[in-house]
């Protein structure tokens, strides 16, 4: 038993001792070496940021970048925890998903550095308006725009051809429905596959019409004419068996790789997903812009995208600001990002050859250019702190109309639920 | 007669010290938080506002109902299955005991991420499970998109995951039962079933109670499966209290409300556990 | 003793009825793990085939190499092992002591303390995680092994499990030892504990698994990748649109092996009780 006791003492001792060492790089805000900057970002951004740091170091030898890699959901959990705890445990900066930024700003504005005050307004002209709007509050910019998700309708050219449908002739949603019926008849494939656990498609279709889930006065847009159009479209697709619902992201990607659907509506980032998950479908996919709701209407929307926010309790705000400013507004850096699989929102970089390059996966078409051209046409939408609640109610409403519930009823009920919940 | 009256306290000391530091303090802090709401980035006192809000919250009530339905169905099924399996593995007849034991335990260690990806693919409308069922002429079941079947899917996933785990606990306790008791019963002419009900189960009472209470508590806090398989859908059919607490904290940024829900859960679980203890006559 | 000729048929039927359902359940239990392992040997594009891919590929080494480049397997493995093993030893020690006191002694406050432990199990972790985070942050102990291990050493589930098992231990033996003049610690370590090996093993497995798979707290409590444990490191592989499932599955497989080993090693303890009585 003496052995056991000594073992336990050693363990307790090492435990307490390890409390002092803890990881080679200091996570705590206290000890900060001169120019070390910590940024939280998802895996795809890490190589790009590291290369950028190397370049930046050439003129700023003191600079050290510490990129901590984590999933988007985890970034959110940790940022919320840190904000809740009064700013503890937060890094110098984090790459935040755009549609959550307004929510953070509404509740924790003082925790974010006002970038306009640091001079970022000078760069405003280099970014699309809709992107800036998503990171602006009360006229001040709080995050540096980075990557974007211009939406396209990705479609299986081979399935279309088999059914005798020409993708370039589809201009509005009625055309889309008609094409879907032909495709269903001739090939058995659904026209559109969507994730039933999420509200991505619904959000895209709303934002195509220039709407978010709330208007500037904080009233929900559910129940509006635009929302009725979206719900009706989904219902029409479902009625004719053209809509394939999949439970979750993985099942949705699976439906694409199994050829169960002729189209998928997503941001430009889907190019990367297709290339990696379905290499055997190379040459079979093409892209078109969203069909309009009425002729001449908008064919553009954005889904996804992120921006860099700097936290107020950082001990290195200036250094962080300068590096990120360099990164997000430098032509070569943004080209680097593009090569790394990200779609930049920095307008000048669209002049780069990278955008007019043919993409083998898409039959050597310059698909990147298609998206680049769309960027300045994407309408701005209103974001709100209550978006998360509205999204959850939309997911329910969407399930209802797909199963046949009356569209107006379903939206009215959703509207009431949202209003009750945000009181 | 215990010589040193202090002994039990000495034995308890390390646990109590850690408990006060790492459990009592955060619990009190979040309890206080449940009486506050976030306004303009500051937490202000709001009395019982959060608790009152709960009573009118349809999502909360739905979560409550779902959680109880799942609880009442899943826990008994799982525990009974675990008992039967443990008994089978404990039986003298069986060879390859270790083989089965490890196999049944695997679900408990299989990563949540891995099996939820697999289940969501297999349980799709066109997934392999429906394909298998169609061989027997059974129509496609909407495992994850129908409110009823979604609950069934969650129950199946939970049972798959935790039965082996409980089986291991029962097996350990069964191995503690002296052989002599069984032999004596054999001499008295008792058959396998008599032995099971008259010896095994009573000897296992404390451990069965343990697993019942633990399973109840875990199920009342159920989060993993609804979050990964259905996100609480379709239309809140699989929304559970655990998931709702998480959403209120980490999606809607309302930790005061989330804490209130948490403490309502605590009260309910406490009552249930108390009843379970009373029913089995534990002190 | 009379030799009875059992009909071979009947005997075989019994075996059949026992083994077949067990085997089916075994397959159902193992299948996802098998699928996962196959996934780690294939390219990510094979992940979403319907029906699921069940044939081994040749990408295992590539996936492991890529995984190592992404998260640094060595360090993550060390973190998880160190944290889990140290945790199990400390938690088992602390909780068993407490459980013994709560089951074999009468003293003031016994019911109250037990009640407190029980109640604390019912509190959903989402409620207490942030104040706990603040506590450790204020103490400047975030991102340390201490933060990963200490908060849950007193683990009421384990106290509860050991207590229930202690209840089955005959108090008469303890009394007898006291009359013989043995000290309390001696009784505990030399008489009671040795016969509790199966229960200790079960509890140890329980604790190890909990800590090994612990995700939320290590996620919140660490701020640099050098301190990541497996669940957190694997989660960081999930990008927004591009996920290399070959890496993910390889990582998960590697992460599952230690638990299986831990279980296999400890399950020998279950057999100990089988040979004759566990008591005396």
PDB file of N, CA and C in Angstrom, chain B residues 75-90 101 105 162-177 182 196 200-201 203-215, chain C residues 161 164-165 198-199 202-203 270:
ATOM      1  N   UNK B  75     -35.085   3.339 -21.689  1.00  0.00           N
ATOM      2  CA  UNK B  75     -34.336   2.832 -20.536  1.00  0.00           C
ATOM      3  C   UNK B  75     -34.713   1.406 -20.138  1.00  0.00           C
ATOM      4  N   UNK B  76     -35.996   1.085 -19.975  1.00  0.00           N
ATOM      5  CA  UNK B  76     -36.335  -0.294 -19.608  1.00  0.00           C
ATOM      6  C   UNK B  76     -35.870  -1.307 -20.664  1.00  0.00           C
ATOM      7  N   UNK B  77     -36.120  -0.984 -21.930  1.00  0.00           N
ATOM      8  CA  UNK B  77     -35.712  -1.916 -22.984  1.00  0.00           C
ATOM      9  C   UNK B  77     -34.217  -2.194 -22.893  1.00  0.00           C
ATOM     10  N   UNK B  78     -33.446  -1.112 -22.771  1.00  0.00           N
ATOM     11  CA  UNK B  78     -32.000  -1.264 -22.759  1.00  0.00           C
ATOM     12  C   UNK B  78     -31.528  -2.069 -21.553  1.00  0.00           C
ATOM     13  N   UNK B  79     -32.063  -1.765 -20.382  1.00  0.00           N
ATOM     14  CA  UNK B  79     -31.593  -2.447 -19.178  1.00  0.00           C
ATOM     15  C   UNK B  79     -31.970  -3.926 -19.179  1.00  0.00           C
ATOM     16  N   UNK B  80     -33.183  -4.214 -19.646  1.00  0.00           N
ATOM     17  CA  UNK B  80     -33.588  -5.619 -19.701  1.00  0.00           C
ATOM     18  C   UNK B  80     -32.694  -6.379 -20.671  1.00  0.00           C
ATOM     19  N   UNK B  81     -32.466  -5.775 -21.823  1.00  0.00           N
ATOM     20  CA  UNK B  81     -31.590  -6.406 -22.813  1.00  0.00           C
ATOM     21  C   UNK B  81     -30.201  -6.631 -22.233  1.00  0.00           C
ATOM     22  N   UNK B  82     -29.701  -5.629 -21.521  1.00  0.00           N
ATOM     23  CA  UNK B  82     -28.368  -5.739 -20.927  1.00  0.00           C
ATOM     24  C   UNK B  82     -28.317  -6.868 -19.904  1.00  0.00           C
ATOM     25  N   UNK B  83     -29.377  -7.021 -19.119  1.00  0.00           N
ATOM     26  CA  UNK B  83     -29.437  -8.098 -18.131  1.00  0.00           C
ATOM     27  C   UNK B  83     -29.412  -9.461 -18.810  1.00  0.00           C
ATOM     28  N   UNK B  84     -30.234  -9.580 -19.854  1.00  0.00           N
ATOM     29  CA  UNK B  84     -30.296 -10.857 -20.553  1.00  0.00           C
ATOM     30  C   UNK B  84     -28.929 -11.199 -21.149  1.00  0.00           C
ATOM     31  N   UNK B  85     -28.319 -10.217 -21.773  1.00  0.00           N
ATOM     32  CA  UNK B  85     -27.007 -10.455 -22.382  1.00  0.00           C
ATOM     33  C   UNK B  85     -25.961 -10.812 -21.332  1.00  0.00           C
ATOM     34  N   UNK B  86     -25.968 -10.072 -20.228  1.00  0.00           N
ATOM     35  CA  UNK B  86     -24.978 -10.345 -19.189  1.00  0.00           C
ATOM     36  C   UNK B  86     -25.174 -11.759 -18.657  1.00  0.00           C
ATOM     37  N   UNK B  87     -26.427 -12.136 -18.475  1.00  0.00           N
ATOM     38  CA  UNK B  87     -26.705 -13.477 -17.983  1.00  0.00           C
ATOM     39  C   UNK B  87     -26.228 -14.533 -18.971  1.00  0.00           C
ATOM     40  N   UNK B  88     -26.463 -14.264 -20.247  1.00  0.00           N
ATOM     41  CA  UNK B  88     -26.024 -15.216 -21.270  1.00  0.00           C
ATOM     42  C   UNK B  88     -24.506 -15.353 -21.255  1.00  0.00           C
ATOM     43  N   UNK B  89     -23.818 -14.220 -21.099  1.00  0.00           N
ATOM     44  CA  UNK B  89     -22.367 -14.276 -21.102  1.00  0.00           C
ATOM     45  C   UNK B  89     -21.826 -14.881 -19.813  1.00  0.00           C
ATOM     46  N   UNK B  90     -22.638 -14.862 -18.779  1.00  0.00           N
ATOM     47  CA  UNK B  90     -22.205 -15.384 -17.489  1.00  0.00           C
ATOM     48  C   UNK B  90     -22.400 -16.891 -17.437  1.00  0.00           C
ATOM     49  N   UNK B 101     -18.076 -10.414 -25.347  1.00  0.00           N
ATOM     50  CA  UNK B 101     -18.030  -9.313 -24.409  1.00  0.00           C
ATOM     51  C   UNK B 101     -17.437  -8.064 -25.054  1.00  0.00           C
ATOM     52  N   UNK B 105     -19.378  -4.456 -26.277  1.00  0.00           N
ATOM     53  CA  UNK B 105     -18.895  -3.239 -25.668  1.00  0.00           C
ATOM     54  C   UNK B 105     -18.471  -2.213 -26.701  1.00  0.00           C
ATOM     55  N   UNK B 162     -25.534   1.970 -25.832  1.00  0.00           N
ATOM     56  CA  UNK B 162     -25.290   1.807 -24.403  1.00  0.00           C
ATOM     57  C   UNK B 162     -25.623   0.457 -23.786  1.00  0.00           C
ATOM     58  N   UNK B 163     -26.263  -0.441 -24.544  1.00  0.00           N
ATOM     59  CA  UNK B 163     -26.627  -1.719 -23.930  1.00  0.00           C
ATOM     60  C   UNK B 163     -25.398  -2.474 -23.455  1.00  0.00           C
ATOM     61  N   UNK B 164     -24.390  -2.573 -24.332  1.00  0.00           N
ATOM     62  CA  UNK B 164     -23.192  -3.335 -23.988  1.00  0.00           C
ATOM     63  C   UNK B 164     -22.502  -2.779 -22.751  1.00  0.00           C
ATOM     64  N   UNK B 165     -22.534  -1.495 -22.628  1.00  0.00           N
ATOM     65  CA  UNK B 165     -21.948  -0.779 -21.516  1.00  0.00           C
ATOM     66  C   UNK B 165     -22.581  -1.200 -20.198  1.00  0.00           C
ATOM     67  N   UNK B 166     -23.900  -1.205 -20.160  1.00  0.00           N
ATOM     68  CA  UNK B 166     -24.612  -1.632 -18.957  1.00  0.00           C
ATOM     69  C   UNK B 166     -24.399  -3.113 -18.718  1.00  0.00           C
ATOM     70  N   UNK B 167     -24.288  -3.859 -19.822  1.00  0.00           N
ATOM     71  CA  UNK B 167     -24.048  -5.286 -19.702  1.00  0.00           C
ATOM     72  C   UNK B 167     -22.747  -5.546 -18.955  1.00  0.00           C
ATOM     73  N   UNK B 168     -21.737  -4.765 -19.265  1.00  0.00           N
ATOM     74  CA  UNK B 168     -20.445  -4.934 -18.596  1.00  0.00           C
ATOM     75  C   UNK B 168     -20.578  -4.713 -17.090  1.00  0.00           C
ATOM     76  N   UNK B 169     -21.333  -3.698 -16.720  1.00  0.00           N
ATOM     77  CA  UNK B 169     -21.528  -3.419 -15.291  1.00  0.00           C
ATOM     78  C   UNK B 169     -22.251  -4.577 -14.614  1.00  0.00           C
ATOM     79  N   UNK B 170     -23.303  -5.089 -15.268  1.00  0.00           N
ATOM     80  CA  UNK B 170     -24.043  -6.207 -14.688  1.00  0.00           C
ATOM     81  C   UNK B 170     -23.163  -7.448 -14.593  1.00  0.00           C
ATOM     82  N   UNK B 171     -22.374  -7.666 -15.630  1.00  0.00           N
ATOM     83  CA  UNK B 171     -21.506  -8.838 -15.661  1.00  0.00           C
ATOM     84  C   UNK B 171     -20.526  -8.802 -14.502  1.00  0.00           C
ATOM     85  N   UNK B 172     -19.953  -7.643 -14.263  1.00  0.00           N
ATOM     86  CA  UNK B 172     -19.014  -7.507 -13.154  1.00  0.00           C
ATOM     87  C   UNK B 172     -19.694  -7.850 -11.839  1.00  0.00           C
ATOM     88  N   UNK B 173     -20.901  -7.372 -11.668  1.00  0.00           N
ATOM     89  CA  UNK B 173     -21.615  -7.648 -10.421  1.00  0.00           C
ATOM     90  C   UNK B 173     -22.007  -9.113 -10.325  1.00  0.00           C
ATOM     91  N   UNK B 174     -22.388  -9.701 -11.468  1.00  0.00           N
ATOM     92  CA  UNK B 174     -22.764 -11.117 -11.452  1.00  0.00           C
ATOM     93  C   UNK B 174     -21.583 -11.982 -11.068  1.00  0.00           C
ATOM     94  N   UNK B 175     -20.402 -11.578 -11.505  1.00  0.00           N
ATOM     95  CA  UNK B 175     -19.217 -12.374 -11.202  1.00  0.00           C
ATOM     96  C   UNK B 175     -18.897 -12.316  -9.709  1.00  0.00           C
ATOM     97  N   UNK B 176     -19.489 -11.373  -9.017  1.00  0.00           N
ATOM     98  CA  UNK B 176     -19.285 -11.253  -7.578  1.00  0.00           C
ATOM     99  C   UNK B 176     -20.178 -12.192  -6.787  1.00  0.00           C
ATOM    100  N   UNK B 177     -21.158 -12.784  -7.459  1.00  0.00           N
ATOM    101  CA  UNK B 177     -22.077 -13.674  -6.745  1.00  0.00           C
ATOM    102  C   UNK B 177     -21.399 -15.032  -6.573  1.00  0.00           C
ATOM    103  N   UNK B 182     -25.548 -20.630  -6.210  1.00  0.00           N
ATOM    104  CA  UNK B 182     -26.173 -21.280  -7.359  1.00  0.00           C
ATOM    105  C   UNK B 182     -26.192 -22.795  -7.196  1.00  0.00           C
ATOM    106  N   UNK B 196     -32.278 -17.354 -12.167  1.00  0.00           N
ATOM    107  CA  UNK B 196     -32.135 -15.984 -12.648  1.00  0.00           C
ATOM    108  C   UNK B 196     -32.978 -15.035 -11.804  1.00  0.00           C
ATOM    109  N   UNK B 200     -30.023 -14.233  -9.091  1.00  0.00           N
ATOM    110  CA  UNK B 200     -29.272 -13.215  -9.809  1.00  0.00           C
ATOM    111  C   UNK B 200     -29.848 -11.809  -9.617  1.00  0.00           C
ATOM    112  N   UNK B 201     -31.123 -11.678  -9.918  1.00  0.00           N
ATOM    113  CA  UNK B 201     -31.716 -10.337  -9.881  1.00  0.00           C
ATOM    114  C   UNK B 201     -31.658  -9.726  -8.476  1.00  0.00           C
ATOM    115  N   UNK B 203     -29.583 -10.294  -6.062  1.00  0.00           N
ATOM    116  CA  UNK B 203     -28.196  -9.952  -5.744  1.00  0.00           C
ATOM    117  C   UNK B 203     -27.742  -8.708  -6.495  1.00  0.00           C
ATOM    118  N   UNK B 204     -28.351  -8.518  -7.646  1.00  0.00           N
ATOM    119  CA  UNK B 204     -27.927  -7.397  -8.483  1.00  0.00           C
ATOM    120  C   UNK B 204     -28.694  -6.116  -8.178  1.00  0.00           C
ATOM    121  N   UNK B 205     -29.593  -6.199  -7.228  1.00  0.00           N
ATOM    122  CA  UNK B 205     -30.461  -5.044  -6.995  1.00  0.00           C
ATOM    123  C   UNK B 205     -29.738  -3.705  -6.888  1.00  0.00           C
ATOM    124  N   UNK B 206     -28.696  -3.622  -6.079  1.00  0.00           N
ATOM    125  CA  UNK B 206     -28.057  -2.294  -5.971  1.00  0.00           C
ATOM    126  C   UNK B 206     -27.508  -1.806  -7.316  1.00  0.00           C
ATOM    127  N   UNK B 207     -26.938  -2.745  -8.082  1.00  0.00           N
ATOM    128  CA  UNK B 207     -26.349  -2.343  -9.353  1.00  0.00           C
ATOM    129  C   UNK B 207     -27.422  -2.023 -10.386  1.00  0.00           C
ATOM    130  N   UNK B 208     -28.516  -2.769 -10.352  1.00  0.00           N
ATOM    131  CA  UNK B 208     -29.618  -2.464 -11.267  1.00  0.00           C
ATOM    132  C   UNK B 208     -30.163  -1.077 -10.962  1.00  0.00           C
ATOM    133  N   UNK B 209     -30.275  -0.808  -9.673  1.00  0.00           N
ATOM    134  CA  UNK B 209     -30.755   0.510  -9.289  1.00  0.00           C
ATOM    135  C   UNK B 209     -29.810   1.584  -9.813  1.00  0.00           C
ATOM    136  N   UNK B 210     -28.521   1.305  -9.658  1.00  0.00           N
ATOM    137  CA  UNK B 210     -27.527   2.242 -10.150  1.00  0.00           C
ATOM    138  C   UNK B 210     -27.723   2.523 -11.639  1.00  0.00           C
ATOM    139  N   UNK B 211     -27.774   1.461 -12.433  1.00  0.00           N
ATOM    140  CA  UNK B 211     -27.893   1.688 -13.878  1.00  0.00           C
ATOM    141  C   UNK B 211     -29.217   2.365 -14.218  1.00  0.00           C
ATOM    142  N   UNK B 212     -30.262   2.038 -13.469  1.00  0.00           N
ATOM    143  CA  UNK B 212     -31.543   2.681 -13.756  1.00  0.00           C
ATOM    144  C   UNK B 212     -31.446   4.182 -13.514  1.00  0.00           C
ATOM    145  N   UNK B 213     -30.857   4.552 -12.394  1.00  0.00           N
ATOM    146  CA  UNK B 213     -30.762   5.973 -12.083  1.00  0.00           C
ATOM    147  C   UNK B 213     -29.829   6.674 -13.065  1.00  0.00           C
ATOM    148  N   UNK B 214     -28.662   6.064 -13.322  1.00  0.00           N
ATOM    149  CA  UNK B 214     -27.723   6.686 -14.246  1.00  0.00           C
ATOM    150  C   UNK B 214     -28.341   6.841 -15.630  1.00  0.00           C
ATOM    151  N   UNK B 215     -29.021   5.799 -16.109  1.00  0.00           N
ATOM    152  CA  UNK B 215     -29.632   5.881 -17.433  1.00  0.00           C
ATOM    153  C   UNK B 215     -30.707   6.939 -17.457  1.00  0.00           C
TER     154      UNK B 215
ATOM    155  N   UNK C 161     -21.445   4.387  -8.196  1.00  0.00           N
ATOM    156  CA  UNK C 161     -21.239   3.004  -8.620  1.00  0.00           C
ATOM    157  C   UNK C 161     -20.476   2.203  -7.577  1.00  0.00           C
ATOM    158  N   UNK C 164     -22.650   1.454  -4.515  1.00  0.00           N
ATOM    159  CA  UNK C 164     -23.594   0.356  -4.689  1.00  0.00           C
ATOM    160  C   UNK C 164     -22.890  -0.982  -4.555  1.00  0.00           C
ATOM    161  N   UNK C 165     -21.669  -1.049  -5.085  1.00  0.00           N
ATOM    162  CA  UNK C 165     -20.930  -2.302  -4.984  1.00  0.00           C
ATOM    163  C   UNK C 165     -20.460  -2.569  -3.561  1.00  0.00           C
ATOM    164  N   UNK C 198     -13.518  -6.536  -9.480  1.00  0.00           N
ATOM    165  CA  UNK C 198     -14.394  -6.365 -10.645  1.00  0.00           C
ATOM    166  C   UNK C 198     -15.075  -4.999 -10.662  1.00  0.00           C
ATOM    167  N   UNK C 199     -15.543  -4.573  -9.515  1.00  0.00           N
ATOM    168  CA  UNK C 199     -16.213  -3.277  -9.466  1.00  0.00           C
ATOM    169  C   UNK C 199     -15.236  -2.153  -9.774  1.00  0.00           C
ATOM    170  N   UNK C 202     -14.675  -2.145 -13.476  1.00  0.00           N
ATOM    171  CA  UNK C 202     -15.800  -1.546 -14.201  1.00  0.00           C
ATOM    172  C   UNK C 202     -15.798  -0.031 -14.045  1.00  0.00           C
ATOM    173  N   UNK C 203     -15.532   0.428 -12.844  1.00  0.00           N
ATOM    174  CA  UNK C 203     -15.498   1.873 -12.611  1.00  0.00           C
ATOM    175  C   UNK C 203     -14.351   2.518 -13.371  1.00  0.00           C
ATOM    176  N   UNK C 270     -12.757  -9.311 -14.529  1.00  0.00           N
ATOM    177  CA  UNK C 270     -14.095  -9.877 -14.397  1.00  0.00           C
ATOM    178  C   UNK C 270     -14.006 -11.370 -14.156  1.00  0.00           C
TER     179      UNK C 270
END
